[in-house]
Coordinates of C-alpha atoms in Angstrom, one line a residue:
Chain A
M280 CA -2.3 -3.9 -15.5
S281 CA -1.6 -0.8 -17.6
F282 CA 1.8 0.7 -17.6
E283 CA 0.5 3.9 -16.1
V284 CA -1.0 1.9 -13.2
L285 CA 2.3 0.0 -12.8
Q286 CA 4.2 3.2 -12.7
G287 CA 2.0 4.5 -9.9
K288 CA 1.8 1.2 -8.0
L289 CA 5.6 0.8 -7.9
R290 CA 6.0 4.4 -6.8
T291 CA 3.6 3.9 -3.9
R292 CA 5.6 0.7 -3.0
I293 CA 8.9 2.7 -3.1
L294 CA 7.3 5.3 -0.8
E295 CA 6.0 2.5 1.5
L296 CA 9.5 1.0 1.8
H297 CA 11.1 4.3 2.6
H298 CA 8.4 5.2 5.1
M299 CA 8.7 1.8 6.8
A300 CA 12.5 2.2 7.0
N301 CA 12.5 6.0 7.6
S302 CA 15.2 6.1 5.0
G303 CA 16.4 8.5 2.3
H304 CA 17.2 8.0 -1.4
I305 CA 13.5 8.5 -2.3
G306 CA 14.0 11.0 -5.1
C307 CA 16.6 8.8 -6.8
S308 CA 14.3 5.8 -7.1
L309 CA 11.3 7.8 -8.3
S310 CA 13.6 9.3 -10.9
C311 CA 14.5 6.0 -12.5
I312 CA 11.6 3.6 -11.8
D313 CA 10.1 4.1 -15.3
I314 CA 13.4 3.3 -17.0
M315 CA 13.6 0.1 -15.0
I316 CA 10.1 -0.8 -16.1
S317 CA 11.0 -0.2 -19.7
I318 CA 13.9 -2.6 -19.4
L319 CA 13.0 -5.3 -16.9
C320 CA 9.4 -5.8 -18.0
A321 CA 10.6 -6.5 -21.6
K322 CA 13.9 -8.3 -21.0
N323 CA 14.7 -11.3 -23.1
E324 CA 16.1 -14.6 -21.7
G325 CA 19.8 -14.1 -21.3
D326 CA 19.8 -10.4 -21.2
T327 CA 21.3 -8.8 -18.1
F328 CA 20.6 -5.7 -16.2
I329 CA 22.9 -3.9 -13.8
L330 CA 21.7 -1.0 -11.6
S331 CA 24.9 1.0 -11.4
K332 CA 23.3 3.8 -9.3
G333 CA 22.9 1.4 -6.4
H334 CA 21.3 4.1 -4.2
A335 CA 18.1 3.6 -6.2
A336 CA 17.8 0.1 -4.7
T337 CA 14.2 0.5 -3.6
A338 CA 13.2 1.0 -7.2
L339 CA 15.0 -2.2 -8.1
Y340 CA 13.6 -4.2 -5.2
T341 CA 10.0 -3.1 -5.9
I342 CA 10.1 -4.0 -9.6
L343 CA 11.9 -7.3 -8.9
S344 CA 9.3 -8.2 -6.3
E345 CA 6.6 -7.3 -8.8
L346 CA 8.3 -9.7 -11.3
G347 CA 8.5 -12.5 -8.7
E348 CA 12.3 -12.3 -8.3
I349 CA 12.2 -11.2 -4.7
P350 CA 9.6 -12.8 -2.4
M351 CA 7.1 -10.3 -1.1
E352 CA 7.7 -11.3 2.5
V353 CA 11.4 -10.4 2.1
M354 CA 10.4 -6.9 1.2
D355 CA 9.2 -6.3 4.7
T356 CA 12.8 -6.8 5.9
F357 CA 14.2 -3.9 3.9
Y358 CA 16.7 -1.8 5.8
K359 CA 16.3 -4.0 8.9
N360 CA 19.0 -6.1 10.6
A361 CA 19.6 -9.5 9.0
T362 CA 18.0 -8.4 5.8
T363 CA 19.1 -9.4 2.3
L364 CA 17.8 -6.0 1.1
P365 CA 20.1 -3.3 2.5
A366 CA 20.1 0.3 1.3
H367 CA 22.4 -0.7 -1.6
P368 CA 22.1 -4.1 -3.3
A369 CA 24.0 -6.9 -1.7
P370 CA 26.2 -9.5 -3.6
L371 CA 25.1 -13.0 -4.4
K372 CA 21.5 -12.8 -3.0
Y373 CA 19.2 -12.7 -6.0
K374 CA 19.7 -14.0 -9.5
A375 CA 18.2 -10.9 -11.0
I376 CA 20.8 -8.7 -9.2
P377 CA 24.0 -10.1 -10.7
F378 CA 26.2 -7.5 -9.1
A379 CA 26.1 -5.5 -5.8
T380 CA 26.5 -1.8 -6.5
G381 CA 26.6 1.3 -4.3
S382 CA 30.0 2.8 -5.1
L383 CA 29.4 4.7 -8.4
G384 CA 31.3 4.0 -11.5
H385 CA 31.2 0.2 -11.3
G386 CA 28.1 -0.8 -13.3
L387 CA 29.3 0.3 -16.7
P388 CA 32.6 -1.7 -16.7
L389 CA 30.7 -4.7 -15.4
A390 CA 28.1 -4.4 -18.2
T391 CA 30.8 -3.8 -20.7
G392 CA 32.5 -7.0 -19.7
I393 CA 29.3 -8.9 -20.0
A394 CA 28.7 -7.4 -23.5
K395 CA 32.2 -8.4 -24.5
A396 CA 31.7 -11.9 -23.2
N397 CA 28.4 -12.1 -25.2
K398 CA 30.3 -11.1 -28.3
L399 CA 33.0 -13.7 -27.7
K400 CA 30.2 -16.3 -27.2
K401 CA 28.5 -15.1 -30.3
N402 CA 25.1 -14.9 -28.7
N403 CA 22.4 -12.2 -29.1
H404 CA 22.0 -11.2 -25.5
T405 CA 21.8 -7.5 -24.6
S406 CA 23.7 -6.1 -21.6
F407 CA 21.8 -3.2 -20.0
V408 CA 23.1 -0.8 -17.4
L409 CA 21.3 2.1 -15.7
M410 CA 23.5 4.9 -14.6
S411 CA 22.9 8.3 -13.0
D412 CA 24.1 11.5 -14.8
G413 CA 26.3 12.4 -11.8
E414 CA 27.9 9.0 -12.0
T415 CA 29.3 9.9 -15.4
N416 CA 31.8 12.1 -13.5
E417 CA 33.6 8.8 -12.7
G418 CA 36.7 8.0 -14.7
T419 CA 35.7 4.4 -15.2
T420 CA 32.8 5.7 -17.3
W421 CA 35.2 6.9 -19.9
E422 CA 37.6 3.9 -19.7
A423 CA 34.6 1.6 -20.3
A424 CA 33.0 3.8 -23.0
H425 CA 36.2 3.9 -25.1
F426 CA 36.6 0.1 -24.7
A427 CA 33.0 -0.4 -25.8
V428 CA 33.4 1.7 -28.9
A429 CA 36.8 0.1 -29.8
N430 CA 35.3 -3.4 -29.4
K431 CA 32.1 -2.5 -31.4
L432 CA 29.8 -3.6 -28.5
D433 CA 26.5 -2.8 -30.1
N434 CA 24.9 -5.3 -27.6
L435 CA 25.6 -2.8 -24.8
L436 CA 22.8 -0.4 -23.9
I437 CA 23.4 2.3 -21.3
V438 CA 20.5 4.4 -20.0
V439 CA 21.5 7.5 -18.2
D440 CA 18.9 8.8 -15.7
K441 CA 19.5 12.4 -16.4
N442 CA 17.8 14.3 -13.6
G443 CA 20.4 17.1 -13.5
L444 CA 21.1 16.7 -9.8
Q445 CA 23.9 14.9 -8.1
G446 CA 25.1 14.5 -4.5
F447 CA 25.8 18.1 -3.6
G448 CA 24.6 20.3 -6.5
N449 CA 23.4 20.6 -10.1
T450 CA 25.4 18.5 -12.5
L451 CA 26.0 21.5 -14.7
E452 CA 27.5 23.4 -11.8
V453 CA 29.6 20.5 -10.4
L454 CA 31.7 19.2 -13.4
G455 CA 29.6 20.4 -16.3
D456 CA 27.4 18.0 -18.4
T457 CA 29.4 14.8 -18.5
A458 CA 26.3 13.1 -19.8
A459 CA 25.9 15.4 -22.8
A460 CA 24.8 13.6 -26.0
A461 CA 27.5 15.4 -28.0
V462 CA 30.3 14.0 -25.8
W463 CA 29.1 10.4 -26.2
T464 CA 28.4 10.8 -29.9
A465 CA 31.9 12.1 -30.4
I466 CA 33.4 9.1 -28.7
G467 CA 31.4 6.8 -31.1
F468 CA 28.2 5.9 -29.3
D469 CA 24.9 5.6 -30.9
V470 CA 22.9 8.1 -28.9
E471 CA 19.2 8.8 -28.5
T472 CA 17.5 11.2 -26.1
C473 CA 14.0 10.7 -24.8
D474 CA 11.5 11.4 -21.9
G475 CA 12.7 9.1 -19.1
H476 CA 9.2 8.9 -17.6
H477 CA 7.3 8.2 -20.8
L478 CA 7.3 4.4 -21.2
K479 CA 6.3 4.3 -24.8
S480 CA 9.0 6.7 -25.7
L481 CA 11.6 4.7 -23.6
M482 CA 10.6 1.4 -25.1
E483 CA 10.5 2.7 -28.7
T484 CA 13.9 4.3 -28.3
K485 CA 15.4 1.2 -26.9
A486 CA 14.0 -1.0 -29.7
E487 CA 15.1 1.5 -32.3
L488 CA 18.7 1.6 -30.9
L489 CA 19.0 -2.2 -30.6
S490 CA 17.7 -2.7 -34.1
R491 CA 20.7 -0.8 -35.4
K492 CA 23.4 -3.5 -35.8
N493 CA 26.0 -0.9 -36.6
G494 CA 28.9 -1.8 -34.3
K495 CA 28.2 1.2 -32.1
P496 CA 27.4 0.8 -28.4
K497 CA 24.0 2.3 -27.4
L498 CA 23.1 5.1 -25.1
I499 CA 19.7 6.5 -24.1
I500 CA 19.9 9.8 -22.4
A501 CA 16.6 9.7 -20.5
N502 CA 15.6 13.1 -19.3
T503 CA 14.1 12.7 -15.9
I504 CA 12.9 14.5 -12.8
K505 CA 14.3 13.6 -9.4
G506 CA 11.3 12.7 -7.2
K507 CA 9.0 12.3 -10.2
G508 CA 5.4 11.8 -9.2
V509 CA 5.5 13.5 -5.8
D510 CA 5.0 17.2 -6.5
F511 CA 6.9 18.5 -3.4
M512 CA 9.9 16.3 -4.1
E513 CA 10.3 16.9 -7.8
G514 CA 13.6 18.5 -8.9
R515 CA 14.7 19.0 -5.3
L516 CA 18.2 17.9 -4.1
E517 CA 17.1 17.4 -0.5
W518 CA 15.0 14.4 -1.5
H519 CA 18.2 12.5 -2.3
Y520 CA 18.7 12.3 1.4
L521 CA 15.6 13.0 3.4
P522 CA 13.2 10.5 4.9
M523 CA 9.5 11.2 5.2
G524 CA 7.5 11.7 8.3
E525 CA 3.9 10.4 8.5
N526 CA 2.3 13.5 7.2
L527 CA 4.6 13.8 4.2
Y528 CA 4.3 10.1 3.5
Q529 CA 0.5 10.4 3.3
K530 CA 0.8 13.5 1.0
A531 CA 3.3 11.7 -1.2
V532 CA 1.1 8.7 -1.6
E533 CA -1.9 11.0 -2.5
A534 CA 0.3 12.8 -5.0
V535 CA 1.2 9.6 -6.7
R536 CA -2.4 8.2 -6.8
S537 CA -3.5 11.5 -8.3
A538 CA -0.7 11.7 -10.8
Y539 CA -1.1 8.0 -12.0
S540 CA -4.9 7.6 -11.7
I541 CA -4.8 4.7 -9.2
D542 CA -7.3 4.1 -6.5
S543 CA -6.5 3.8 -2.8
N544 CA -6.5 0.0 -2.9
Chain B
M11 CA 59.6 -15.8 -14.8
R12 CA 57.6 -13.8 -17.3
K13 CA 58.7 -16.1 -20.2
H14 CA 57.8 -19.2 -18.4
F15 CA 54.5 -17.6 -17.3
S16 CA 53.7 -16.9 -20.9
E17 CA 54.4 -20.5 -21.9
H18 CA 52.3 -21.9 -19.2
I19 CA 49.4 -19.5 -20.1
E20 CA 49.6 -20.7 -23.7
R21 CA 49.0 -24.3 -22.3
K22 CA 46.1 -23.1 -20.2
A23 CA 44.6 -21.3 -23.1
K24 CA 44.5 -24.6 -25.0
E25 CA 43.0 -26.5 -22.0
H26 CA 40.3 -23.9 -21.1
S27 CA 38.1 -22.5 -23.9
D28 CA 36.4 -20.3 -21.2
F29 CA 39.7 -18.5 -20.4
V30 CA 40.2 -14.9 -21.4
F31 CA 43.4 -12.8 -21.0
V32 CA 43.1 -9.0 -20.6
T33 CA 46.2 -6.9 -20.5
G34 CA 46.5 -3.3 -19.4
D35 CA 48.5 -2.5 -22.5
L36 CA 51.6 -4.4 -21.4
G37 CA 53.4 -7.6 -22.5
Y38 CA 55.7 -6.4 -25.3
N39 CA 58.2 -9.1 -26.1
A40 CA 56.6 -11.5 -23.7
L41 CA 52.9 -12.2 -24.5
E42 CA 53.2 -12.5 -28.3
G43 CA 52.9 -16.2 -28.1
V44 CA 49.8 -16.0 -25.9
I45 CA 48.2 -13.7 -28.5
G46 CA 48.9 -16.3 -31.1
V47 CA 47.2 -19.1 -29.2
M48 CA 44.3 -17.1 -27.7
G49 CA 43.1 -15.1 -30.7
D50 CA 40.1 -13.0 -29.8
R51 CA 40.3 -14.2 -26.2
F52 CA 43.4 -12.1 -25.8
I53 CA 42.2 -8.5 -25.2
N54 CA 44.2 -5.3 -24.8
G55 CA 42.0 -3.3 -22.5
G56 CA 44.2 -0.2 -22.8
V57 CA 45.7 1.8 -20.0
A58 CA 42.6 1.5 -17.9
E59 CA 43.1 -0.9 -15.0
Q60 CA 39.9 -0.1 -13.2
N61 CA 37.8 -0.8 -16.2
I62 CA 39.8 -3.9 -16.9
V63 CA 39.1 -5.4 -13.5
G64 CA 35.4 -4.4 -13.6
M65 CA 35.0 -5.8 -17.1
A66 CA 36.8 -9.0 -16.0
A67 CA 34.2 -9.5 -13.2
G68 CA 31.5 -8.9 -15.8
M69 CA 32.9 -11.5 -18.1
A70 CA 33.5 -14.0 -15.3
S71 CA 29.9 -13.7 -14.3
T72 CA 29.0 -15.3 -17.6
G73 CA 31.1 -18.3 -16.9
M74 CA 34.5 -17.2 -18.0
Q75 CA 37.9 -17.2 -16.2
V76 CA 39.8 -14.0 -16.7
I77 CA 43.4 -13.0 -16.2
C78 CA 44.0 -9.2 -15.8
Y79 CA 47.7 -8.6 -16.5
S80 CA 49.9 -5.6 -15.7
I81 CA 52.9 -4.5 -13.7
A82 CA 52.1 -5.5 -10.1
P83 CA 51.4 -2.0 -8.5
F84 CA 49.1 -1.0 -11.4
I85 CA 46.9 -4.0 -11.1
V86 CA 46.7 -3.8 -7.3
Y87 CA 46.5 -0.3 -6.1
R88 CA 44.5 1.7 -8.6
C89 CA 41.7 -0.8 -9.0
L90 CA 41.5 -2.0 -5.4
E91 CA 37.7 -1.1 -5.2
Q92 CA 37.0 -3.1 -8.3
V93 CA 38.9 -6.1 -6.9
R94 CA 37.1 -5.9 -3.6
N95 CA 33.5 -5.1 -4.8
D96 CA 33.3 -6.6 -8.2
V97 CA 35.6 -9.6 -8.0
C98 CA 35.9 -10.6 -4.3
F99 CA 32.4 -9.9 -3.0
H100 CA 31.1 -11.9 -6.0
K101 CA 33.6 -14.8 -5.8
Q102 CA 34.4 -14.3 -9.5
P103 CA 37.3 -16.3 -11.1
V104 CA 39.3 -13.2 -12.0
Y105 CA 43.1 -13.6 -11.6
M106 CA 45.1 -10.4 -11.2
V107 CA 48.6 -11.1 -12.5
G108 CA 51.2 -8.5 -11.4
N109 CA 54.7 -8.7 -13.0
G110 CA 57.6 -7.5 -10.9
G111 CA 56.3 -7.8 -7.3
G112 CA 58.4 -6.3 -4.5
Y113 CA 61.3 -4.2 -5.8
G114 CA 61.3 -6.2 -9.0
Y115 CA 61.2 -3.1 -11.3
G116 CA 64.3 -1.7 -9.5
I117 CA 65.5 1.6 -11.0
M118 CA 62.1 2.2 -12.5
G119 CA 61.3 3.7 -9.2
S120 CA 58.7 3.6 -6.4
S121 CA 55.7 3.9 -8.8
H122 CA 56.7 0.5 -10.2
H123 CA 57.3 -1.3 -6.9
A124 CA 54.7 -3.4 -5.0
I125 CA 55.9 -3.9 -1.4
E126 CA 52.4 -3.6 0.2
D127 CA 50.4 -5.6 -2.3
I128 CA 49.9 -8.7 -0.1
A129 CA 48.8 -6.5 2.8
V130 CA 46.3 -4.8 0.5
L131 CA 44.9 -7.9 -1.2
S132 CA 45.2 -10.9 1.1
P133 CA 42.6 -9.7 3.7
L134 CA 39.9 -9.3 1.0
P135 CA 37.1 -11.9 1.1
N136 CA 37.6 -15.0 -1.0
M137 CA 41.0 -13.8 -2.2
M138 CA 44.1 -16.0 -2.6
C139 CA 47.5 -14.5 -3.3
Y140 CA 50.1 -16.6 -5.0
I141 CA 53.7 -15.6 -4.7
P142 CA 55.8 -18.2 -6.5
A143 CA 59.5 -18.3 -5.6
F144 CA 60.7 -20.4 -8.5
I145 CA 59.7 -21.5 -12.0
D146 CA 58.6 -24.9 -10.6
D147 CA 56.2 -23.6 -8.1
M148 CA 54.9 -20.9 -10.4
H149 CA 53.5 -23.7 -12.6
H150 CA 52.0 -25.3 -9.5
C151 CA 50.5 -21.9 -8.4
I152 CA 48.9 -21.3 -11.8
D153 CA 47.4 -24.7 -11.9
A154 CA 46.1 -24.3 -8.3
M155 CA 44.7 -20.8 -9.3
F156 CA 42.7 -22.2 -12.2
A157 CA 41.5 -25.2 -10.2
R158 CA 40.3 -23.0 -7.3
R159 CA 38.3 -20.8 -9.7
G160 CA 38.0 -17.9 -7.4
P161 CA 39.5 -14.4 -6.9
A162 CA 43.3 -14.5 -7.1
Y163 CA 46.5 -12.5 -7.4
L164 CA 49.6 -13.9 -8.9
R165 CA 52.8 -11.9 -8.0
L166 CA 55.5 -12.7 -10.5
G167 CA 59.2 -12.3 -9.7
L168 CA 62.5 -13.8 -10.6
G169 CA 62.6 -17.0 -12.6
K170 CA 65.1 -19.4 -11.0
N171 CA 64.9 -23.1 -10.3
M172 CA 63.9 -24.8 -7.1
P173 CA 66.8 -26.0 -4.9
D174 CA 67.6 -29.6 -4.6
G175 CA 65.9 -31.4 -1.7
Y176 CA 62.8 -29.3 -1.7
G177 CA 59.3 -30.4 -2.7
L178 CA 56.0 -28.6 -3.3
T179 CA 53.5 -28.4 -0.5
D180 CA 50.1 -26.7 -0.2
F181 CA 51.7 -23.6 1.4
G182 CA 54.9 -23.4 -0.7
L183 CA 58.0 -25.5 -0.5
A184 CA 59.6 -27.5 2.2
A185 CA 62.5 -30.0 2.6
K186 CA 62.5 -33.1 4.8
A187 CA 62.1 -32.3 8.5
N188 CA 65.4 -31.5 10.2
P189 CA 65.5 -32.7 13.8
E190 CA 68.7 -30.7 14.4
A191 CA 67.2 -27.4 13.4
R192 CA 67.9 -24.5 15.7
L193 CA 66.4 -21.8 13.5
T194 CA 63.2 -21.8 11.4
V195 CA 63.3 -19.5 8.4
L196 CA 60.1 -18.6 6.6
A197 CA 60.7 -16.8 3.3
L198 CA 57.9 -15.3 1.1
G199 CA 58.3 -15.8 -2.6
P200 CA 61.4 -15.1 -4.7
V201 CA 63.4 -13.5 -1.9
A202 CA 63.9 -17.1 -0.9
N203 CA 66.6 -17.2 -3.6
N204 CA 68.7 -14.9 -1.4
V205 CA 68.1 -17.2 1.6
F206 CA 69.3 -20.3 -0.2
A207 CA 72.3 -18.3 -1.6
A208 CA 73.1 -17.2 2.0
L209 CA 73.0 -20.7 3.3
K210 CA 75.0 -22.3 0.4
E211 CA 78.3 -22.0 2.2
H212 CA 77.0 -21.1 5.6
P213 CA 78.7 -23.0 8.5
H214 CA 75.4 -23.5 10.2
R215 CA 73.4 -24.4 7.2
D216 CA 72.6 -27.9 8.6
K217 CA 70.9 -26.3 11.6
V218 CA 68.6 -24.1 9.7
E219 CA 65.2 -25.2 8.4
V220 CA 63.8 -23.1 5.5
F221 CA 60.1 -23.0 4.5
V222 CA 59.2 -21.1 1.3
I223 CA 55.7 -19.6 1.6
N224 CA 54.0 -18.9 -1.7
R225 CA 50.4 -18.4 -0.6
M226 CA 48.7 -15.7 1.4
P227 CA 46.6 -15.2 3.5
M228 CA 47.9 -17.9 5.9
P229 CA 44.8 -18.8 8.0
V230 CA 46.6 -21.5 10.0
L231 CA 50.2 -22.2 10.6
P232 CA 51.2 -25.3 8.5
H233 CA 51.9 -28.2 10.8
E234 CA 55.4 -28.7 9.3
V235 CA 56.2 -25.1 10.2
S236 CA 54.8 -25.3 13.7
A237 CA 56.7 -28.6 14.3
S238 CA 59.9 -26.9 13.2
I239 CA 59.3 -23.9 15.5
G240 CA 58.6 -26.4 18.3
R241 CA 62.1 -27.9 17.6
S242 CA 64.1 -24.7 17.0
G243 CA 62.3 -22.1 19.1
N244 CA 63.5 -19.4 16.8
I245 CA 61.8 -17.8 13.9
L246 CA 63.2 -15.6 11.1
V247 CA 60.7 -14.3 8.6
I248 CA 62.1 -12.9 5.3
E249 CA 59.9 -11.1 2.8
E250 CA 60.2 -8.4 0.1
H251 CA 57.1 -6.8 1.5
V252 CA 56.4 -4.5 4.5
A253 CA 56.0 -6.3 7.8
I254 CA 52.4 -4.9 8.4
G255 CA 50.0 -7.2 6.6
G256 CA 52.7 -9.5 5.3
L257 CA 54.1 -12.9 6.3
A258 CA 55.7 -11.6 9.5
S259 CA 52.4 -10.2 10.8
A260 CA 50.6 -13.5 10.0
V261 CA 53.3 -15.7 11.6
S262 CA 53.4 -13.5 14.7
L263 CA 49.6 -13.8 15.1
L264 CA 49.5 -17.5 14.6
T265 CA 52.4 -18.4 16.9
H266 CA 50.7 -16.4 19.6
E267 CA 47.3 -17.9 19.0
N268 CA 48.9 -21.4 19.0
N269 CA 50.9 -20.7 22.2
L270 CA 54.1 -21.7 20.6
L271 CA 57.1 -21.0 22.7
V272 CA 59.4 -18.7 20.8
N273 CA 62.8 -17.6 22.0
R274 CA 63.4 -15.1 19.3
F275 CA 61.2 -13.7 16.5
Q276 CA 62.9 -11.6 13.8
S277 CA 61.6 -10.1 10.7
L278 CA 63.6 -9.0 7.7
R279 CA 61.3 -7.0 5.4
A280 CA 61.1 -4.2 2.8
A281 CA 62.1 -1.0 4.5
G282 CA 60.6 1.2 1.8
Y283 CA 63.0 4.0 0.8
P284 CA 64.9 4.7 4.0
D285 CA 67.2 7.4 2.7
G286 CA 65.1 8.5 -0.3
T287 CA 67.4 7.0 -2.9
Y288 CA 66.7 4.5 -5.7
G289 CA 68.4 1.8 -7.5
S290 CA 68.2 -1.8 -8.7
Q291 CA 66.2 -4.5 -7.0
A292 CA 69.5 -5.8 -5.5
Y293 CA 70.1 -2.2 -4.2
H294 CA 66.7 -2.0 -2.5
Q295 CA 67.1 -5.5 -1.1
Q296 CA 70.5 -4.4 0.4
Q297 CA 68.9 -1.3 1.9
S298 CA 66.3 -3.5 3.5
G299 CA 68.8 -6.1 4.7
L300 CA 67.3 -8.7 2.4
D301 CA 70.5 -9.3 0.5
E302 CA 72.4 -12.6 0.7
Q303 CA 75.2 -11.2 2.9
N304 CA 73.0 -9.7 5.5
I305 CA 70.8 -12.7 5.6
A306 CA 73.9 -14.9 6.2
A307 CA 75.0 -12.5 9.0
V308 CA 71.6 -12.5 10.7
I309 CA 71.5 -16.3 10.6
H310 CA 75.0 -16.4 12.1
H311 CA 73.8 -14.6 15.2
Y312 CA 71.5 -17.5 16.1
F313 CA 74.6 -19.7 16.7

């Protein structure tokens, strides 16, 4: 399966889950699914991945089911009573989800701790964490960032899903650009910026950063579009929250099929 | 207790190669020996308690045991969500160590006191709070904490020695059962020192049965305690902690659930800052009625 087809296929699955559940957080998952593909489909044994923006759980669930980490039949239980797949990831349910998240600002300290442990154990594992740009408002971001620099954690790779929208406004208007490359570079991070929906670019940027054993923790600022792949959702704050009715679901699926050249099967 | 804690931790560091110690930039004149033994497994995480606890959970998820050390209120209140979500929900062996529980930091003021810490932490899933009263049971608590290998909080206080006649139990300390007891006293952690001082010359000391509790939560009433209550019919709970969510709340619930007949139930507890003034630990204990003289007077009323 080509990456383009996978990008489309996982998007239609995300839409399907949200349609089944009549739930929101659609735009957030469509914003970061490509980043997850770039990390999880090329992860080495021993590497860890933490989804810090836990509200993009459907993106995580769909790719983990694609990779065989979550049984397909369990996916049908999403958002229902007695599920192991609530709207934000649950603790201690799946090996590939090492930590439950949902409250923002937790993933980076966790991933930083894992990176520090890997250094103490002198192994070559990489600790990946995916954050939202709004999430970089959280104070723990800066506590962990300074620790990572001071401890030379070049085995830590943060990807910021920079779609420019947060819970109740544009990131620039809320607290300013707390995910600005200049800020992170000044702290001491090794920073690269790329198109967060272009898989080749994401993977090359990741490989380039990890090849630099320079003692600097790594950051990819992935420029993204909230709701990417569904034209009427793209760049719109309301698709952080809204569920889809039947008509909009059909339109959304058509939009994805058209954008990613996949057939209706 | 801090000195003895450091010495014990040095021994643990030698026993457990998977053990990491993270301090929130505290430990001057106390942890230097620990640094010497632990090398790169001793980490100063800076003045960043939330990150320290989150990181500790991350490290623990790779198979390590991690102590997060600070002054008690700093490692409890600011990072509560990290303790709950990252440590407790995931059953990680992360041990929050808070120095100076209760009014331990005295004149340093309310920011440095922890009189609601057990109420805050003990209801969290998988959490065990250790509140050693003496040097002897502190060693026992640390060993139990490492053996349990789950979320834990260790509240450090004064470092005195265990009184004669008392032995370690799985809930704290107890003496041989006293069939003549007319009052059952339960004391949480180091404030038990004041209880023993109050009883030393007390005319009714032979009719008082004291249990020192050093673990919370208390899911069931220890059978030695319920047997004592059955004999005495009177309960006095003493804790350097607010009543809500502390030992008094737990004992009250359990005595009711167990249908124990109680003539009188009394709680001496941290009163906060009743007149808005500040002083030493002894001053705050006195304001709360937790001092030796008041405890002696309260006990006297039972006879």
